[in-house]
Coordinates of C-alpha atoms and ligand atoms in Angstrom, one line a residue:
Chain A
M75 CA -15.3 19.2 -20.6
L76 CA -11.6 19.2 -19.6
K77 CA -9.5 22.3 -20.0
V78 CA -5.8 22.6 -19.2
R79 CA -4.5 26.1 -19.1
N80 CA -0.9 27.2 -19.1
L81 CA 0.4 24.2 -17.2
H82 CA 3.9 24.3 -15.9
V83 CA 5.4 21.2 -14.2
F84 CA 8.9 20.8 -12.7
Y85 CA 10.7 17.7 -11.5
G86 CA 13.4 19.4 -9.4
G87 CA 15.3 21.4 -12.0
I88 CA 13.7 19.7 -15.0
H89 CA 11.0 21.8 -16.6
A90 CA 8.8 19.0 -17.9
L91 CA 5.8 20.9 -19.1
K92 CA 6.3 24.5 -20.3
G93 CA 2.9 26.1 -20.4
I94 CA 0.5 23.5 -21.9
N95 CA -3.0 24.3 -23.2
V96 CA -5.2 21.3 -24.0
E97 CA -8.9 20.9 -24.3
V98 CA -11.1 17.8 -24.4
K99 CA -14.7 18.1 -25.3
Q100 CA -17.5 15.8 -24.2
G101 CA -17.7 12.6 -26.2
E102 CA -14.4 13.1 -28.1
I103 CA -11.3 11.0 -28.4
V104 CA -8.3 13.4 -28.2
T105 CA -4.9 12.1 -28.6
I106 CA -1.5 13.4 -27.6
I107 CA 1.4 12.2 -29.6
G108 CA 5.0 12.9 -28.9
S109 CA 8.3 11.1 -28.5
N110 CA 9.9 9.6 -25.4
G111 CA 10.3 12.1 -22.6
A112 CA 8.0 14.7 -24.3
G113 CA 5.9 15.0 -21.2
K114 CA 2.8 13.0 -22.1
S115 CA 2.7 10.9 -18.9
T116 CA 3.5 14.0 -16.9
L117 CA 0.5 15.7 -18.4
L118 CA -1.9 12.8 -17.4
N119 CA -0.3 12.5 -14.0
T120 CA -0.9 16.2 -13.4
I121 CA -4.5 16.0 -14.4
T122 CA -5.1 13.1 -12.0
G123 CA -3.2 14.8 -9.1
I124 CA -0.3 12.4 -8.9
V125 CA 2.1 15.3 -9.9
K126 CA 1.6 18.8 -8.6
P127 CA 1.8 21.7 -11.1
K128 CA 3.9 24.8 -10.4
E129 CA 1.7 27.0 -12.4
G130 CA -1.5 26.8 -14.4
E131 CA -5.0 25.5 -14.0
I132 CA -7.1 22.6 -14.8
F133 CA -10.8 23.0 -15.3
Y134 CA -13.3 20.2 -15.3
K135 CA -16.9 21.0 -16.4
D136 CA -15.9 24.7 -16.0
K137 CA -14.9 24.2 -12.4
K138 CA -11.3 24.2 -11.0
L139 CA -10.2 20.6 -10.5
S140 CA -9.0 19.5 -7.1
L141 CA -5.3 18.6 -6.7
I142 CA -6.0 15.5 -4.6
P143 CA -6.1 12.2 -6.5
H144 CA -9.0 10.5 -4.8
K145 CA -11.2 13.6 -5.1
I146 CA -10.3 13.8 -8.8
V147 CA -11.4 10.2 -9.3
A148 CA -14.6 11.0 -7.4
N149 CA -15.3 13.6 -10.1
G150 CA -15.4 10.9 -12.8
I151 CA -11.9 11.2 -14.1
C152 CA -9.9 7.9 -14.4
Q153 CA -6.4 7.3 -15.6
V154 CA -5.2 4.0 -17.0
P155 CA -1.5 4.4 -16.1
E156 CA 1.5 3.7 -18.2
G157 CA 2.8 0.2 -17.4
R158 CA -0.7 -0.9 -16.3
L159 CA 0.2 -1.0 -12.6
V160 CA -2.3 -3.8 -11.9
F161 CA -2.3 -5.0 -8.3
A162 CA -0.2 -8.1 -8.8
N163 CA -0.8 -9.3 -5.2
L164 CA -4.6 -9.4 -5.7
T165 CA -6.9 -11.5 -7.8
V166 CA -8.3 -10.3 -11.1
K167 CA -11.7 -9.9 -9.6
D168 CA -10.4 -8.0 -6.6
N169 CA -8.5 -5.7 -9.0
L170 CA -11.8 -5.0 -10.8
L171 CA -13.6 -4.4 -7.6
L172 CA -11.0 -1.9 -6.5
G173 CA -11.8 0.0 -9.6
A174 CA -15.2 0.6 -8.1
Y175 CA -13.8 1.6 -4.7
L176 CA -15.6 4.8 -4.4
R177 CA -19.0 3.3 -5.4
K178 CA -21.6 2.0 -3.0
D179 CA -24.2 0.7 -5.4
K180 CA -23.5 -3.0 -5.0
A181 CA -26.0 -4.2 -7.7
E182 CA -24.8 -1.9 -10.3
I183 CA -21.2 -2.7 -9.5
N184 CA -22.0 -6.3 -10.1
K185 CA -23.7 -5.4 -13.4
D186 CA -20.6 -3.5 -14.5
L187 CA -18.4 -6.5 -13.5
Q188 CA -20.4 -8.7 -15.9
N189 CA -20.1 -6.0 -18.6
V190 CA -16.3 -5.9 -18.2
Y191 CA -16.3 -9.8 -18.4
E192 CA -18.3 -9.5 -21.6
I193 CA -15.8 -7.0 -23.1
F194 CA -12.8 -9.1 -21.9
P195 CA -13.9 -12.8 -21.7
R196 CA -10.3 -13.6 -20.9
L197 CA -10.6 -11.8 -17.5
K198 CA -13.7 -13.9 -16.6
E199 CA -11.7 -17.1 -17.2
R200 CA -8.9 -15.8 -14.9
E201 CA -11.1 -14.2 -12.3
K202 CA -9.5 -16.0 -9.4
Q203 CA -6.0 -15.8 -10.6
M204 CA -3.5 -13.4 -9.1
A205 CA -3.1 -10.4 -11.5
G206 CA 0.6 -10.7 -11.4
T207 CA 0.4 -14.0 -13.2
L208 CA -1.4 -12.5 -16.2
S209 CA 0.4 -11.8 -19.5
G210 CA 1.2 -8.3 -20.5
G211 CA -1.8 -8.0 -22.8
E212 CA -4.2 -9.5 -20.2
Q213 CA -2.9 -7.0 -17.7
Q214 CA -3.6 -4.2 -20.1
M215 CA -7.2 -5.5 -20.4
L216 CA -7.5 -5.7 -16.7
A217 CA -6.1 -2.1 -16.3
I218 CA -8.8 -0.9 -18.8
G219 CA -11.5 -3.0 -17.2
R220 CA -10.6 -1.8 -13.7
A221 CA -10.9 1.8 -14.9
L222 CA -14.3 1.1 -16.5
M223 CA -15.5 -0.2 -13.1
G224 CA -15.3 3.3 -11.7
R225 CA -17.9 4.4 -14.3
P226 CA -15.7 7.4 -15.3
E227 CA -17.0 10.1 -17.5
I228 CA -13.5 10.7 -19.0
M229 CA -10.7 8.1 -19.3
L230 CA -7.1 9.1 -19.6
L231 CA -5.2 6.3 -21.3
D232 CA -1.4 6.2 -21.2
E233 CA 0.1 4.1 -24.0
P234 CA -2.4 1.2 -23.9
S235 CA -0.8 -0.5 -26.8
L236 CA 2.7 -0.5 -25.4
G237 CA 4.4 -3.9 -25.7
L238 CA 1.4 -5.7 -27.2
A239 CA 1.4 -8.0 -30.3
P240 CA -0.1 -6.3 -33.4
L241 CA -3.3 -8.3 -33.3
L242 CA -3.8 -7.3 -29.7
V243 CA -3.1 -3.7 -30.5
D244 CA -6.0 -3.7 -33.0
T245 CA -8.2 -5.3 -30.4
I246 CA -7.3 -2.6 -27.8
F247 CA -8.0 0.3 -30.3
K248 CA -11.3 -1.3 -31.2
I249 CA -12.2 -1.4 -27.6
I250 CA -11.3 2.2 -27.1
L251 CA -13.7 3.0 -29.9
D252 CA -16.4 0.9 -28.2
I253 CA -15.8 2.8 -25.0
K254 CA -16.3 6.0 -26.8
K255 CA -19.6 4.6 -28.1
M256 CA -20.6 4.0 -24.5
G257 CA -20.6 7.8 -24.2
K258 CA -17.3 8.2 -22.5
T259 CA -14.8 10.9 -23.3
I260 CA -11.2 9.8 -23.9
L261 CA -7.8 11.4 -23.7
L262 CA -5.3 9.0 -25.3
V263 CA -1.6 9.2 -25.1
E264 CA 0.2 7.1 -27.7
Q265 CA 3.6 6.3 -29.3
N266 CA 1.7 4.4 -32.0
A267 CA 0.7 7.7 -33.7
F268 CA -0.7 6.0 -36.8
K269 CA -3.3 4.0 -34.9
A270 CA -4.1 6.8 -32.5
L271 CA -4.7 9.4 -35.3
E272 CA -6.9 6.8 -37.0
I273 CA -9.4 6.7 -34.1
A274 CA -9.1 10.2 -32.7
D275 CA -11.2 13.2 -33.3
R276 CA -8.5 15.7 -32.5
A277 CA -4.8 15.6 -31.8
Y278 CA -2.0 17.5 -30.1
V279 CA 1.7 17.1 -30.8
L280 CA 3.8 17.5 -27.7
E281 CA 7.5 18.1 -28.1
Q282 CA 9.9 18.7 -25.1
G283 CA 7.1 20.0 -22.9
R284 CA 5.5 22.2 -25.5
I285 CA 2.5 21.8 -27.7
T286 CA 3.8 22.4 -31.2
L287 CA 0.7 21.4 -33.3
E288 CA -2.9 20.9 -32.7
G289 CA -5.9 20.2 -34.9
S290 CA -8.3 17.6 -36.2
A291 CA -6.8 14.1 -36.3
K292 CA -7.1 14.1 -40.0
D293 CA -5.2 17.4 -40.5
I294 CA -2.5 16.3 -38.1
A295 CA -2.1 13.0 -39.8
A296 CA -1.8 14.8 -43.2
N297 CA 0.8 17.3 -41.8
P298 CA 4.2 16.7 -43.6
K299 CA 6.1 17.4 -40.4
V300 CA 4.1 14.8 -38.4
Q301 CA 4.4 12.3 -41.3
E302 CA 8.1 12.6 -41.2
A303 CA 8.6 12.6 -37.4
Y304 CA 5.8 10.2 -36.2
L305 CA 4.4 8.4 -39.2
G306 CA 7.6 8.4 -41.4
K307 CA 7.9 4.6 -41.7
R308 CA 4.3 4.2 -42.6
V309 CA 4.3 6.8 -45.4
T310 CA 7.2 5.2 -47.3
E311 CA 5.8 1.7 -47.0
Chain Q
M196 CA 7.4 -35.5 27.5
T197 CA 5.1 -33.3 29.5
G198 CA 8.1 -30.9 30.0
F199 CA 8.4 -30.7 26.3
I200 CA 4.7 -29.9 25.8
Q201 CA 4.9 -27.3 28.4
Q202 CA 7.9 -25.7 26.6
I203 CA 5.8 -25.6 23.4
I204 CA 2.9 -24.0 25.2
N205 CA 5.2 -21.3 26.7
G206 CA 6.7 -20.8 23.3
L207 CA 3.3 -20.4 21.7
S208 CA 2.4 -17.8 24.4
I209 CA 5.6 -15.7 23.9
G210 CA 5.4 -16.2 20.1
S211 CA 1.9 -15.0 19.9
V212 CA 2.9 -11.7 21.6
Y213 CA 5.8 -11.4 19.2
A214 CA 3.3 -11.8 16.5
L215 CA 1.2 -8.9 17.8
M216 CA 4.3 -6.8 17.4
A217 CA 5.5 -8.3 14.1
V218 CA 2.2 -7.8 12.2
G219 CA 2.1 -4.1 12.9
Y220 CA 5.7 -3.8 12.0
S221 CA 5.2 -5.8 8.9
L222 CA 2.1 -3.8 7.9
V223 CA 4.0 -0.5 8.1
Y224 CA 6.9 -2.0 6.2
S225 CA 4.6 -3.3 3.4
I226 CA 3.2 0.2 2.8
M227 CA 6.2 2.4 3.5
N228 CA 9.1 0.1 2.6
F229 CA 11.2 1.0 5.5
S230 CA 11.9 -0.5 9.0
N231 CA 9.9 1.4 11.5
F232 CA 12.3 1.3 14.4
A233 CA 10.0 3.6 16.4
H234 CA 7.7 0.6 16.8
G235 CA 9.6 -0.5 19.9
G236 CA 9.0 3.0 21.4
I237 CA 5.3 2.5 20.9
I238 CA 5.4 -0.9 22.6
M239 CA 7.2 0.6 25.5
F240 CA 4.6 3.4 25.8
G241 CA 1.9 0.8 25.7
A242 CA 3.4 -0.9 28.7
Y243 CA 3.6 2.3 30.6
F244 CA 0.1 3.3 29.7
G245 CA -1.2 0.0 31.0
F246 CA 0.9 0.3 34.1
F247 CA -0.4 3.8 35.0
F248 CA -3.9 3.1 34.0
M249 CA -3.9 0.2 36.5
T250 CA -1.9 1.7 39.3
L251 CA -2.7 5.4 39.2
Y252 CA -6.2 5.3 37.8
K253 CA -7.2 1.9 39.1
F254 CA -8.8 0.8 35.8
P255 CA -9.7 -2.8 35.7
F256 CA -7.4 -4.8 33.5
S257 CA -9.7 -5.1 30.4
I258 CA -10.3 -1.4 30.3
A259 CA -6.6 -0.5 30.9
F260 CA -5.6 -3.0 28.2
I261 CA -7.9 -1.6 25.5
A262 CA -7.2 2.1 26.5
S263 CA -3.5 1.4 26.3
G264 CA -4.0 0.1 22.8
I265 CA -5.9 3.2 21.7
C266 CA -3.3 5.5 23.3
A267 CA -0.5 3.7 21.6
A268 CA -2.4 3.9 18.3
L269 CA -2.8 7.7 18.6
M270 CA 0.9 7.9 19.4
A271 CA 1.9 5.9 16.3
I272 CA -0.3 8.2 14.2
L273 CA 1.4 11.2 15.8
V274 CA 4.8 9.8 15.0
E275 CA 3.8 9.3 11.4
R276 CA 2.5 12.8 11.1
V277 CA 5.5 14.5 12.8
A278 CA 8.5 12.3 11.7
Y279 CA 7.5 10.7 8.4
K280 CA 4.9 12.7 6.6
P281 CA 7.2 15.7 6.0
L282 CA 9.6 13.3 4.5
R283 CA 7.0 11.6 2.3
D284 CA 5.8 15.0 1.1
R285 CA 9.4 15.8 0.0
R286 CA 9.9 12.3 -1.5
A287 CA 12.9 11.9 0.7
P288 CA 15.2 8.8 0.2
F289 CA 14.4 5.8 2.4
L290 CA 17.5 6.2 4.5
Y291 CA 16.0 9.5 5.8
F292 CA 12.9 7.6 7.0
I293 CA 15.1 5.0 8.8
I294 CA 17.2 7.7 10.5
S295 CA 14.1 9.6 11.5
A296 CA 12.6 6.4 12.9
M297 CA 15.8 5.7 15.0
G298 CA 15.6 9.3 16.2
V299 CA 12.0 8.9 17.3
S300 CA 13.0 5.6 19.0
I301 CA 15.8 7.2 21.0
F302 CA 13.6 10.2 21.8
L303 CA 10.7 8.1 23.2
E304 CA 13.0 6.0 25.3
N305 CA 14.8 9.0 26.8
I306 CA 11.7 11.0 27.4
I307 CA 10.5 8.2 29.7
I308 CA 13.9 8.0 31.5
A309 CA 13.9 11.8 32.0
T310 CA 10.4 12.0 33.3
I311 CA 9.4 8.7 34.9
G312 CA 12.9 7.4 35.6
P313 CA 14.9 4.4 34.6
T314 CA 13.6 2.1 37.3
F315 CA 11.8 -1.2 36.7
R316 CA 8.2 -1.3 37.6
T317 CA 6.0 -4.2 38.3
Y318 CA 2.3 -4.5 37.3
P319 CA -0.2 -5.2 40.0
E320 CA -1.1 -8.8 40.1
V321 CA -4.0 -9.3 37.7
F322 CA -3.9 -13.1 37.2
S323 CA -3.1 -15.3 40.0
T324 CA 0.3 -16.9 39.8
Q325 CA -1.4 -20.3 40.6
P326 CA -0.9 -22.3 37.4
I327 CA -3.8 -24.2 35.8
K328 CA -3.2 -27.9 36.2
I329 CA -3.9 -30.3 33.3
G330 CA -2.8 -33.8 34.1
N331 CA 0.7 -33.3 35.5
M332 CA 1.2 -30.1 33.3
A333 CA 1.1 -26.7 34.9
I334 CA 0.2 -23.8 32.6
G335 CA 0.6 -20.3 33.8
R336 CA -2.6 -18.2 33.8
I337 CA -0.7 -15.2 32.4
D338 CA 0.7 -17.3 29.5
L339 CA -2.6 -18.8 28.7
T340 CA -4.3 -15.3 28.7
M341 CA -1.5 -13.9 26.6
F342 CA -1.9 -16.6 24.0
I343 CA -5.7 -16.3 23.9
I344 CA -5.9 -12.5 23.7
S345 CA -3.1 -12.4 21.0
A346 CA -4.7 -15.1 19.0
V347 CA -8.1 -13.2 19.0
F348 CA -6.6 -9.9 17.8
L349 CA -4.4 -11.6 15.2
V350 CA -7.5 -13.4 13.7
L351 CA -9.4 -10.1 13.7
L352 CA -6.5 -8.3 11.9
I353 CA -6.1 -11.0 9.3
Y354 CA -9.8 -11.0 8.7
L355 CA -9.8 -7.3 8.3
I356 CA -6.9 -7.3 5.8
D357 CA -7.9 -10.3 3.7
Y358 CA -11.7 -10.1 3.7
T359 CA -12.9 -6.5 3.9
K360 CA -12.9 -3.7 1.3
I361 CA -10.6 -1.5 3.4
G362 CA -8.3 -4.4 3.8
K363 CA -8.1 -4.8 0.0
A364 CA -7.4 -1.1 -0.2
I365 CA -4.5 -1.6 2.3
Q366 CA -3.1 -4.4 0.2
A367 CA -3.5 -2.4 -3.0
T368 CA -1.7 0.6 -1.4
S369 CA 1.1 -1.6 -0.2
F370 CA 1.5 -2.9 -3.7
N371 CA 1.5 0.4 -5.6
M372 CA 0.5 3.8 -4.0
K373 CA 0.1 5.6 -7.4
A374 CA -2.2 3.0 -8.8
S375 CA -4.2 3.0 -5.6
A376 CA -4.7 6.7 -5.6
L377 CA -5.9 6.3 -9.2
M378 CA -8.6 4.0 -7.9
G379 CA -9.9 6.7 -5.6
I380 CA -8.2 5.3 -2.5
N381 CA -7.3 8.0 0.0
T382 CA -3.7 6.7 0.4
D383 CA -2.9 9.2 3.1
F384 CA -5.7 7.8 5.2
I385 CA -4.6 4.3 4.5
I386 CA -1.2 5.1 5.9
L387 CA -2.6 6.6 9.0
L388 CA -4.9 3.5 9.4
V389 CA -2.0 1.2 9.1
F390 CA 0.1 3.1 11.7
G391 CA -3.0 3.2 13.9
L392 CA -3.6 -0.6 13.6
G393 CA 0.1 -1.3 14.1
G394 CA 0.3 1.0 17.1
F395 CA -2.9 -0.5 18.7
L396 CA -1.4 -4.0 18.5
A397 CA 2.0 -2.7 19.7
G398 CA 0.3 -1.1 22.7
L399 CA -1.5 -4.4 23.6
A400 CA 1.8 -6.3 23.2
G401 CA 3.4 -3.8 25.5
V402 CA 0.8 -4.4 28.2
L403 CA 1.1 -8.1 27.9
F404 CA 4.9 -8.1 28.2
G405 CA 4.8 -5.6 31.0
M406 CA 2.4 -7.8 32.9
K407 CA 4.4 -11.0 32.3
Y408 CA 7.9 -9.4 33.1
T409 CA 8.3 -5.8 34.2
V410 CA 8.1 -2.4 32.7
Y411 CA 11.3 -0.4 32.0
P412 CA 12.4 2.2 29.4
Q413 CA 14.3 -0.4 27.2
I414 CA 11.4 -2.8 27.0
G415 CA 10.9 -1.8 23.4
N416 CA 14.1 -3.5 22.5
I417 CA 12.1 -6.7 22.4
T418 CA 10.8 -5.6 19.0
L419 CA 14.1 -6.6 17.6
K420 CA 12.6 -10.1 18.0
S421 CA 9.6 -9.2 16.1
F422 CA 11.7 -7.8 13.3
I423 CA 13.5 -11.2 13.2
A424 CA 10.1 -12.9 13.2
A425 CA 8.7 -10.8 10.4
V426 CA 11.8 -11.3 8.2
F427 CA 11.8 -15.0 9.1
G428 CA 8.2 -15.3 8.0
G429 CA 8.6 -13.1 4.9
L430 CA 8.3 -9.4 5.1
G431 CA 5.0 -8.0 4.0
S432 CA 3.1 -11.3 4.6
L433 CA 1.0 -11.1 7.8
Q434 CA 0.5 -14.9 8.0
G435 CA 4.3 -15.2 7.6
A436 CA 4.8 -12.7 10.4
V437 CA 2.6 -14.8 12.7
I438 CA 4.2 -18.1 11.8
G439 CA 7.7 -16.6 12.1
S440 CA 6.8 -15.2 15.5
V441 CA 5.4 -18.4 16.9
L442 CA 8.3 -20.4 15.6
L443 CA 10.7 -17.9 17.1
G444 CA 8.8 -18.1 20.4
I445 CA 9.0 -21.9 20.4
I446 CA 12.7 -22.0 19.4
E447 CA 13.5 -19.6 22.2
T448 CA 11.7 -21.5 24.9
I449 CA 13.2 -24.8 23.8
T450 CA 16.7 -23.3 23.7
S451 CA 16.2 -21.9 27.2
G452 CA 14.7 -25.1 28.5
Y453 CA 17.1 -27.7 27.0
I454 CA 20.4 -25.7 26.3
S455 CA 20.6 -22.5 28.3
S456 CA 18.8 -19.2 28.3
Q457 CA 22.2 -17.7 27.6
Y458 CA 22.0 -19.1 24.1
R459 CA 18.5 -17.9 23.4
D460 CA 19.2 -14.7 21.6
L461 CA 22.4 -16.1 20.0
I462 CA 20.4 -18.9 18.3
A463 CA 17.6 -16.5 17.3
F464 CA 20.0 -14.1 15.6
V465 CA 22.0 -16.9 13.9
L466 CA 18.7 -18.2 12.6
L467 CA 17.9 -14.8 11.2
I468 CA 21.2 -14.5 9.3
F469 CA 20.8 -18.1 8.1
I470 CA 17.3 -17.4 6.7
L471 CA 18.5 -14.2 5.0
V472 CA 21.2 -16.0 3.3
V473 CA 19.3 -19.2 2.3
R474 CA 15.8 -17.9 1.7
P475 CA 15.8 -14.0 1.5
M476 CA 12.1 -13.8 0.9
G477 CA 11.4 -15.7 4.2
L478 CA 9.1 -18.7 4.7
M479 CA 6.0 -17.1 3.3
G480 CA 7.3 -14.2 1.4
K481 CA 5.7 -13.8 -1.9
V482 CA 7.6 -13.3 -5.1
T483 CA 5.3 -11.2 -7.2
E484 CA 6.5 -8.9 -10.0
D485 CA 4.9 -6.4 -12.2
K486 CA 5.2 -7.5 -15.8
A487 CA 6.2 -4.7 -18.2
Ligands
ATP276 N1 9.6 11.4 -11.4 C1 10.4 12.1 -12.2 N2 11.5 12.7 -11.7 C2 12.3 13.4 -12.5 N3 12.1 13.6 -13.9 C3 11.0 13.0 -14.4 C4 10.1 12.2 -13.6 N4 9.1 11.8 -14.4 C5 9.4 12.3 -15.6 N5 10.5 13.0 -15.6 C6 11.1 13.7 -16.8 O1 10.2 14.5 -17.3 C7 10.2 14.4 -18.7 C8 8.9 14.0 -19.3 O2 8.6 12.7 -18.9 P1 7.3 11.9 -19.2 O3 7.3 10.6 -18.5 O4 6.1 12.8 -19.0 O5 7.5 11.6 -20.8 P2 6.5 10.8 -21.8 O6 6.2 11.7 -22.9 O7 5.5 10.1 -21.1 O8 7.6 9.7 -22.3 P3 7.3 8.2 -22.8 O9 6.8 8.2 -24.1 O10 8.8 7.6 -22.8 O11 6.5 7.6 -21.8 C9 11.3 13.5 -19.1 O12 12.5 14.2 -19.4 C10 11.6 12.7 -17.8 O13 12.9 12.3 -17.7
MG277 MG1 5.0 8.2 -20.7

């Protein structure tokens, strides 16, 4: 479904991605794990057109993907960005409606709004509240709900569990699995490698701009190097 | 007492035109995060467009008025494309934008001086100078017209921003351009739209000021007042910009009427510094933050 070929990205002199190859198939959860500064967010931002690559190609359904963000969204690709980036100056409901910005089917939009409220009842209660007044966890729910409003085929999630209490982390991962069951494809970037590998089908390890390992989530989780570097604490517990 | 009410009415009239300028300035600021000093140049061009449409082409006032707004809007868009977009594409620091804006402002003023000349020009008489009498108050027809026209366009603008889908997209883009792009909003178009809207209102304000006073190459300096008003009301808040402008207009006319017009600008600027020190977010400025 989504294929990234030999992607090179630079920030001025910094070579952030050094020839990345990644593939995501229809209906999969693929996770990218890697430490701080490995280039995970850069990869997602390049796919969604926020950052322009120097070299390399991205194919979506075997067609070359546009480089312009709003056209990429129109293709059915939606990113839930790192740090949520909810529109603090707008209400929860307006945030959700902006997620459906490119859609014109009013009745269906309304239906999806009710669906999102069903998945996240907390958002329904706070419908008229300014998004900036939500707690961090509520903002994460809003960011995911807002992405769902666009009816994407593939969702790119950038560290959805960042800064959340353990109980809420479990909820978020459960919801990601539910979204998969809705028939959506997911590319998940996570620091929480243990949880991510638990729900993913396949995984890539990204280190300093290079993919150093790839395989089924099970194999990656069992890999001694990964256990030491990313799951270390868990294994000794 | 009637004198006082009359001052208030004059203040409302001047203030509402300041508001036309301030909302455009504030809109651009909220999206681009820099002070668009070229705004004054657009106002000046609006005043000249109106003048020539009415004298050279003999357009009736209403058509000259709207046409000037449209021409000013196109100019504002052109300025964005030529002077700011290349900087945006390179992600240049904000200081570069401000310097570019000042350059544009000086360029616009001088191109008028070089081609049309520095002389003051007077609009043809559109509204009779005979004031409207209510009781023993006399209200100038121009003042009343300025107030009504400005109020109508301000209400339309606030409706557009607060109650329409494109308005929400403008608000979203002003909050975070990356997140807006991820929603499928064409942020480049939103930027053009905001410059266009700001330019249109600036053009209208230019015609109104040109009509009330005269037209001259430095007329754009009056935008300094709208900058004050926008900061006074709270940058980025349209309602704030309107309230700040109207208050500024009233303070000015009252100062001129009861103290001396010499003190008018002095008091306005002292007020600005005072507000910045005491309440940096302005009267209506919102304190919203992104939670990590
Ligand atoms: N806008 C930018 N300008 C310059 N350098 C950047 C920029 N964004 C990222 N980088 C650099 O690119 C590298 C990769 O950053 P990226 O944000 O993709 O890492 P990440 O894997 O998402 O890290 P984290 O887990 O901390 O979010 C880092 O070295 C970072 O400093
Ligand atoms: Mg990151």
